[in-house]
Coordinates of C-alpha atoms and ligand atoms in Angstrom, one line a residue:
M1 CA -77.3 62.3 -150.8
T2 CA -74.2 63.9 -152.5
K3 CA -74.3 67.6 -152.5
K4 CA -75.1 69.3 -155.6
K5 CA -72.3 71.3 -157.4
Y6 CA -73.6 74.4 -159.1
R7 CA -72.4 76.1 -162.3
L8 CA -72.4 79.7 -161.6
L9 CA -72.0 82.6 -164.0
F10 CA -70.7 85.8 -162.2
L11 CA -71.5 89.1 -164.2
S12 CA -68.9 91.9 -162.9
T13 CA -69.4 95.5 -162.6
P14 CA -70.0 97.4 -166.1
V15 CA -68.2 100.6 -164.8
G16 CA -64.9 99.4 -165.2
A17 CA -62.5 96.4 -165.9
L18 CA -62.2 94.1 -163.1
G19 CA -58.7 94.8 -161.5
S20 CA -58.8 98.5 -162.4
G21 CA -60.2 99.7 -159.2
V22 CA -62.9 101.7 -160.8
G23 CA -65.4 99.3 -159.5
G24 CA -64.1 99.9 -155.9
G25 CA -65.0 97.3 -153.2
V26 CA -67.3 95.2 -155.5
E27 CA -64.0 94.0 -157.5
L28 CA -62.7 92.3 -154.3
T29 CA -66.3 91.0 -153.2
L30 CA -66.8 89.3 -156.5
Q31 CA -63.5 87.7 -156.6
N32 CA -63.8 86.6 -152.9
A33 CA -67.3 85.3 -153.7
A34 CA -65.8 83.1 -156.6
K35 CA -63.0 81.9 -154.2
A36 CA -65.5 81.0 -151.3
L37 CA -67.9 79.0 -153.8
I38 CA -65.1 77.3 -155.8
A39 CA -63.6 76.2 -152.3
K40 CA -67.1 74.5 -151.8
G41 CA -66.7 72.5 -155.2
H42 CA -68.8 74.8 -157.3
E43 CA -67.9 75.9 -160.8
V44 CA -67.4 79.8 -161.5
E45 CA -67.0 81.7 -164.7
I46 CA -66.6 85.4 -164.6
V47 CA -67.9 87.7 -167.4
A48 CA -66.3 91.2 -167.0
P49 CA -65.4 94.2 -169.3
E50 CA -62.5 94.0 -171.8
G51 CA -59.2 94.7 -170.1
S52 CA -60.2 92.7 -167.1
V53 CA -57.8 90.5 -165.1
T54 CA -58.2 88.0 -162.4
D55 CA -56.9 84.8 -161.3
V56 CA -59.6 83.3 -159.3
A57 CA -61.7 81.9 -162.1
K58 CA -62.2 81.4 -165.9
L59 CA -62.8 84.8 -167.4
T60 CA -64.7 85.8 -170.3
Q61 CA -64.1 89.2 -171.4
I62 CA -66.8 91.4 -173.4
A63 CA -66.1 94.6 -175.3
G64 CA -68.2 97.8 -175.2
N65 CA -68.6 101.2 -173.5
M66 CA -68.4 101.4 -169.9
Q67 CA -71.4 102.3 -167.7
T68 CA -71.4 105.6 -165.9
S69 CA -70.6 105.1 -162.0
A70 CA -73.9 105.1 -160.1
Q71 CA -72.4 107.5 -157.5
T72 CA -72.3 110.3 -160.2
Q73 CA -76.1 109.7 -160.8
V74 CA -77.3 110.6 -157.4
G75 CA -81.2 111.6 -157.7
A76 CA -81.5 110.2 -161.2
N77 CA -85.1 109.5 -162.3
M78 CA -83.8 108.0 -165.7
V79 CA -81.5 105.3 -166.9
V80 CA -78.6 106.0 -169.4
L81 CA -77.0 103.5 -171.4
P82 CA -74.0 104.3 -174.0
Q83 CA -74.2 103.0 -177.5
N84 CA -72.7 99.6 -177.7
S85 CA -72.9 99.2 -174.0
V86 CA -70.8 96.7 -172.2
L87 CA -73.6 96.1 -169.8
E88 CA -75.9 95.3 -172.9
N89 CA -73.4 93.2 -174.2
M90 CA -72.5 91.3 -171.0
W91 CA -76.2 90.5 -170.6
N92 CA -76.6 89.3 -174.1
Y93 CA -73.8 86.9 -173.6
A94 CA -75.5 85.7 -170.5
R95 CA -78.9 85.1 -172.3
E96 CA -76.9 83.2 -174.9
V97 CA -75.1 80.7 -172.4
Q98 CA -77.8 80.7 -169.6
D99 CA -78.8 77.1 -170.1
Q100 CA -75.3 76.0 -169.1
F101 CA -75.6 77.6 -165.9
D102 CA -77.6 76.9 -162.6
L103 CA -77.5 80.4 -161.5
L104 CA -76.2 84.0 -162.7
F105 CA -74.8 86.3 -160.1
N106 CA -75.2 90.0 -160.8
F107 CA -72.6 92.5 -159.3
A108 CA -73.8 95.5 -161.5
Y109 CA -75.6 98.4 -159.4
D110 CA -77.7 98.9 -162.5
W111 CA -81.3 98.9 -163.5
L112 CA -80.9 96.7 -166.5
P113 CA -80.0 93.3 -165.0
L114 CA -82.7 94.0 -162.4
Y115 CA -85.2 94.5 -165.0
L116 CA -84.0 91.6 -167.0
T117 CA -84.7 88.9 -164.2
P118 CA -88.2 87.9 -165.3
F119 CA -87.1 87.5 -168.8
F120 CA -84.2 84.8 -168.3
N121 CA -84.9 81.0 -167.6
C122 CA -82.0 80.8 -165.3
P123 CA -82.4 82.3 -161.8
I124 CA -80.6 85.5 -161.1
A125 CA -79.1 86.6 -157.8
H126 CA -78.3 90.3 -157.4
W127 CA -75.6 91.9 -155.3
I128 CA -76.4 95.5 -154.6
S129 CA -73.2 96.8 -153.3
M130 CA -74.1 100.7 -152.6
S131 CA -76.9 102.3 -150.7
S132 CA -80.0 103.8 -152.3
L133 CA -78.7 106.6 -154.7
S134 CA -81.5 107.2 -157.2
P135 CA -85.2 106.9 -157.4
V136 CA -85.0 105.0 -160.8
M137 CA -82.9 102.3 -159.2
D138 CA -84.8 102.3 -155.9
A139 CA -88.0 101.6 -157.6
M140 CA -86.6 98.6 -159.7
V141 CA -85.1 97.1 -156.6
S142 CA -88.5 97.3 -154.9
K143 CA -90.3 95.8 -157.9
I144 CA -87.9 93.0 -158.4
S145 CA -87.7 92.1 -154.9
K146 CA -91.5 91.8 -154.8
L147 CA -91.6 89.6 -157.9
F148 CA -88.6 87.5 -156.7
P149 CA -88.2 87.5 -153.0
D150 CA -84.8 86.6 -151.8
A151 CA -83.3 87.6 -155.2
I152 CA -81.6 90.8 -154.0
A153 CA -78.7 90.9 -151.5
V154 CA -76.9 93.8 -149.7
N155 CA -74.1 93.7 -147.4
T156 CA -75.6 95.4 -144.2
R157 CA -78.9 96.2 -142.4
A158 CA -77.8 99.9 -142.7
C159 CA -77.6 99.5 -146.6
A160 CA -80.9 97.8 -146.8
D161 CA -82.6 100.6 -144.7
T162 CA -81.9 103.1 -147.3
F163 CA -84.0 101.4 -149.8
S164 CA -87.8 102.0 -149.9
N165 CA -88.6 98.3 -149.5
G166 CA -85.4 97.4 -147.6
D167 CA -87.0 94.8 -145.6
R168 CA -87.4 92.6 -148.6
L169 CA -83.6 92.5 -149.3
M170 CA -81.3 89.8 -148.0
I171 CA -78.5 90.8 -145.6
M172 CA -75.4 88.7 -146.7
G173 CA -72.4 90.4 -145.0
K174 CA -68.9 89.8 -146.6
G175 CA -66.1 87.6 -146.3
I176 CA -62.4 87.9 -147.2
D177 CA -59.4 85.6 -147.7
L178 CA -57.6 85.8 -144.4
T179 CA -54.5 84.1 -145.8
Q180 CA -53.9 87.2 -148.1
Y181 CA -53.5 89.4 -145.0
N182 CA -50.5 89.3 -142.6
F183 CA -51.2 90.3 -138.9
V184 CA -48.8 93.0 -137.5
A185 CA -48.6 93.3 -133.8
K186 CA -46.9 96.7 -133.7
P187 CA -46.1 99.0 -136.7
E188 CA -42.5 100.3 -137.1
K189 CA -43.6 104.0 -136.4
P190 CA -47.0 105.8 -135.8
S191 CA -48.8 106.6 -139.1
L192 CA -52.4 106.9 -140.4
A193 CA -53.9 105.2 -143.6
W194 CA -56.8 105.9 -145.8
V195 CA -58.1 103.5 -148.4
G196 CA -60.6 103.9 -151.2
R197 CA -61.5 105.6 -154.5
I198 CA -60.4 109.3 -154.4
S199 CA -63.7 110.8 -155.1
P200 CA -65.7 113.4 -153.2
E201 CA -68.2 110.9 -151.6
K202 CA -65.3 109.2 -149.8
G203 CA -64.4 112.4 -147.8
L204 CA -60.5 112.1 -148.0
E205 CA -60.3 115.7 -146.9
D206 CA -61.5 115.0 -143.3
A207 CA -58.8 112.6 -142.9
A208 CA -56.2 115.1 -144.5
E209 CA -57.2 117.6 -142.0
A210 CA -56.9 115.2 -139.1
A211 CA -53.4 114.2 -140.4
Q212 CA -52.6 117.9 -140.5
T213 CA -53.7 118.5 -136.9
T214 CA -52.1 115.5 -135.4
G215 CA -48.7 115.8 -137.5
L216 CA -49.1 112.1 -138.2
A217 CA -48.1 110.9 -141.8
L218 CA -51.3 109.8 -143.9
H219 CA -50.7 107.2 -146.5
V220 CA -53.3 107.2 -149.1
F221 CA -54.2 104.1 -151.2
G222 CA -56.6 104.0 -154.1
L223 CA -57.5 105.1 -157.6
I224 CA -57.6 108.7 -158.0
Q225 CA -61.1 109.0 -159.9
D226 CA -61.4 112.7 -159.6
Q227 CA -58.1 114.6 -160.1
G228 CA -59.5 118.1 -159.4
Y229 CA -60.8 116.9 -156.0
W230 CA -57.3 115.4 -155.1
Q231 CA -55.4 118.7 -156.1
Q232 CA -57.9 120.6 -154.1
I233 CA -57.2 118.3 -151.0
K234 CA -53.3 118.8 -151.4
A235 CA -53.8 122.4 -151.9
S236 CA -56.1 123.0 -148.8
F237 CA -53.9 120.9 -146.2
P238 CA -50.4 122.1 -147.3
N239 CA -49.0 121.2 -143.9
A240 CA -50.3 117.8 -143.8
E241 CA -47.7 114.9 -144.5
I242 CA -49.6 113.1 -147.2
H243 CA -48.0 110.3 -149.2
Y244 CA -49.9 108.9 -152.1
E245 CA -49.3 105.3 -152.5
G246 CA -51.2 104.4 -155.7
F247 CA -53.7 101.7 -156.3
L248 CA -52.2 98.7 -155.2
S249 CA -52.7 94.9 -155.4
T250 CA -54.1 93.3 -152.3
D251 CA -50.8 91.9 -151.4
K252 CA -48.8 95.2 -151.5
L253 CA -51.8 97.0 -150.0
Q254 CA -51.8 94.8 -147.0
Q255 CA -48.0 94.7 -146.4
K256 CA -48.2 98.7 -146.3
L257 CA -51.5 99.0 -144.3
G258 CA -50.3 96.6 -141.6
Q259 CA -47.7 99.3 -140.9
S260 CA -50.5 101.9 -139.9
S261 CA -51.7 102.9 -136.6
A262 CA -55.2 103.2 -137.7
L263 CA -57.2 103.3 -140.8
L264 CA -59.4 106.4 -141.1
M265 CA -62.8 105.9 -142.9
T266 CA -64.5 109.3 -143.5
P267 CA -67.1 108.7 -145.9
R268 CA -69.7 111.6 -146.8
W269 CA -72.3 109.1 -148.0
V270 CA -74.1 106.2 -146.4
E271 CA -71.1 103.6 -146.9
A272 CA -72.9 100.3 -147.5
F273 CA -70.2 98.1 -146.1
G274 CA -66.5 99.4 -146.5
N275 CA -64.2 96.5 -147.5
A276 CA -61.3 98.5 -146.4
A277 CA -62.3 98.3 -142.9
I278 CA -62.3 94.6 -142.7
E279 CA -59.0 94.4 -144.6
A280 CA -57.5 96.8 -142.0
F281 CA -58.7 94.6 -139.2
A282 CA -57.0 91.4 -140.9
C283 CA -53.7 93.2 -140.7
G284 CA -54.4 94.2 -137.0
V285 CA -55.2 97.8 -137.7
P286 CA -57.9 99.5 -135.8
V287 CA -60.4 101.5 -137.7
I288 CA -61.5 105.0 -136.8
S289 CA -64.9 105.8 -138.8
Y290 CA -67.7 108.0 -139.1
R291 CA -70.8 106.8 -137.1
S292 CA -72.7 105.9 -140.2
G293 CA -73.8 103.1 -142.7
G294 CA -72.5 99.7 -142.8
L295 CA -69.3 100.8 -140.8
T296 CA -71.4 101.0 -137.6
E297 CA -72.0 97.3 -137.9
I298 CA -68.4 96.5 -138.4
V299 CA -66.4 98.6 -136.0
R300 CA -66.7 97.9 -132.2
H301 CA -66.5 101.3 -130.6
G302 CA -63.5 101.1 -128.0
K303 CA -62.7 97.6 -129.0
T304 CA -61.7 97.5 -132.6
G305 CA -61.6 101.2 -133.4
F306 CA -63.9 104.3 -132.8
L307 CA -66.9 105.6 -134.1
V308 CA -67.1 109.3 -134.3
E309 CA -69.8 111.9 -135.6
M310 CA -69.9 112.4 -139.2
G311 CA -67.9 115.2 -140.3
S312 CA -66.1 115.6 -137.1
V313 CA -62.4 116.0 -137.5
L314 CA -62.1 116.8 -133.8
G315 CA -63.7 113.5 -133.1
L316 CA -61.1 111.7 -135.6
V317 CA -58.3 113.6 -133.8
E318 CA -59.6 112.5 -130.3
A319 CA -59.8 109.0 -131.4
I320 CA -56.3 109.0 -132.6
A321 CA -55.2 110.1 -129.3
Q322 CA -56.9 107.0 -127.7
L323 CA -55.5 104.3 -129.9
D324 CA -53.4 102.9 -127.2
Q325 CA -56.7 101.4 -125.7
I326 CA -57.1 99.1 -128.6
E327 CA -55.7 95.7 -128.9
R328 CA -54.6 95.1 -132.3
L329 CA -55.1 91.3 -132.0
T330 CA -58.8 91.8 -131.2
C331 CA -59.2 93.4 -134.7
R332 CA -57.6 90.3 -136.3
Q333 CA -60.0 88.1 -134.1
Q334 CA -63.0 89.9 -135.0
V335 CA -62.4 89.5 -138.6
E336 CA -61.6 85.8 -138.3
A337 CA -64.9 85.4 -136.3
E338 CA -67.1 87.4 -138.5
Y339 CA -65.9 87.7 -141.9
S340 CA -63.9 84.4 -143.1
L341 CA -64.4 83.3 -146.6
E342 CA -65.6 79.8 -145.3
V343 CA -68.5 81.4 -143.2
W344 CA -69.5 83.7 -146.1
G345 CA -69.3 80.7 -148.6
D346 CA -71.9 78.9 -146.5
R347 CA -74.1 81.8 -146.5
L348 CA -73.9 82.5 -150.4
E349 CA -74.5 78.8 -150.9
A350 CA -77.6 78.6 -148.9
W351 CA -78.9 81.7 -150.7
F352 CA -78.3 80.2 -154.1
E353 CA -79.9 76.9 -153.0
K354 CA -83.1 78.8 -152.3
L355 CA -83.2 80.5 -155.6
I356 CA -82.2 77.4 -157.7
N357 CA -84.6 75.2 -155.9
P358 CA -87.4 77.5 -154.5
E359 CA -89.9 74.7 -153.8
V360 CA -87.5 72.8 -151.3
Ligands
UDP401 N1 -58.2 98.8 -152.9 C1 -57.1 98.1 -153.5 N2 -55.8 98.9 -153.7 C2 -55.6 100.2 -153.2 C3 -56.8 100.6 -152.6 C4 -58.0 100.1 -152.5 O1 -57.3 97.0 -153.9 O2 -54.6 100.5 -153.3 C5 -59.5 98.1 -152.8 C6 -59.7 97.7 -151.5 O3 -59.1 96.4 -151.3 C7 -61.2 97.5 -151.3 C8 -61.9 98.7 -152.4 O4 -60.5 99.0 -153.1 O5 -61.7 96.3 -151.7 C9 -62.5 99.8 -151.8 O6 -63.6 99.3 -151.3 P1 -64.7 99.9 -150.3 O7 -65.7 98.9 -150.1 O8 -63.8 100.5 -149.0 O9 -65.2 101.3 -150.9 P2 -65.9 101.6 -152.3 O10 -64.8 102.0 -153.4 O11 -66.7 100.3 -152.8 O12 -66.9 102.6 -152.2

């Protein structure tokens, strides 16, 4: 029997244009999922807010006002949509074209697409990229996962466990395109890296303090989402050598990241996954992270990095002093074994098959 080729419509995050960095890790996740499935012969179209850029698949841009980021809505018990909402407009487009597709793949961390699931003829797969943040979203995840078992996926067990019915969620992991990252056996000089949106939940201040204590340069990569927070960090650690490198393309990011002795990941929230960790591994860079959330399922303590108690700058500093125990090649090997696009593509394909042909 010849294998079925699926027509897939991906709906990007409505918080910002694809390629802007506002969406954080979900932007890379969506594009890698498209690559993985196209490589298996499936057809992908991406729907994303106006101003988006991508070269991985056909792109349809939709106008409208952006959605407020869920991480600023912690504890919310109501849903807020702006007038002429891009999220509403994207899902209106999806409704109009749904008959041309076998499955819709939702990347919005939002109430509306979940709610719409029973109203569409076409099956919908939902990618929930962050941990539980608000009761209103948690309740809708719970409701839809009951009505549509297998329709909702998260990255890690740790992320699933933050939801009230987390046992109903699929654990799908991640994949990255390893051909985009060059392995660096030894950086030219010792330095630290920090990668992510510059926003309080990501905890950059702890990395800045560790840099100040060790005297190592800290290279910071990512979009400044909160200017006040960023200025405060620079003022609080005047003796830290902090270099802000900007928000870089994957290629430029990996070139510079590969030159780091370690990536510090210091999130203050339950990080659902942490794309930056596997990108660092792909360059041969060990990860020193807090022992929390998805990162505990990624970093192998003492082998590909170190896990330290959340908020412990001393822990970070002690781990930095032990970096010579880590073989950089082991980091690259872990990512090759666990996070390749091929393996992830197989998993996504099997998931979609279940949703498209539930009776089989
Ligand atoms: N990133 C990037 N360029 C940069 C800094 C970061 O493309 O200069 C991307 C990085 O590749 C990763 C994402 O930003 O995919 C951050 O994702 P992560 O899962 O680590 O955190 P999130 O922002 O989703 O909380």
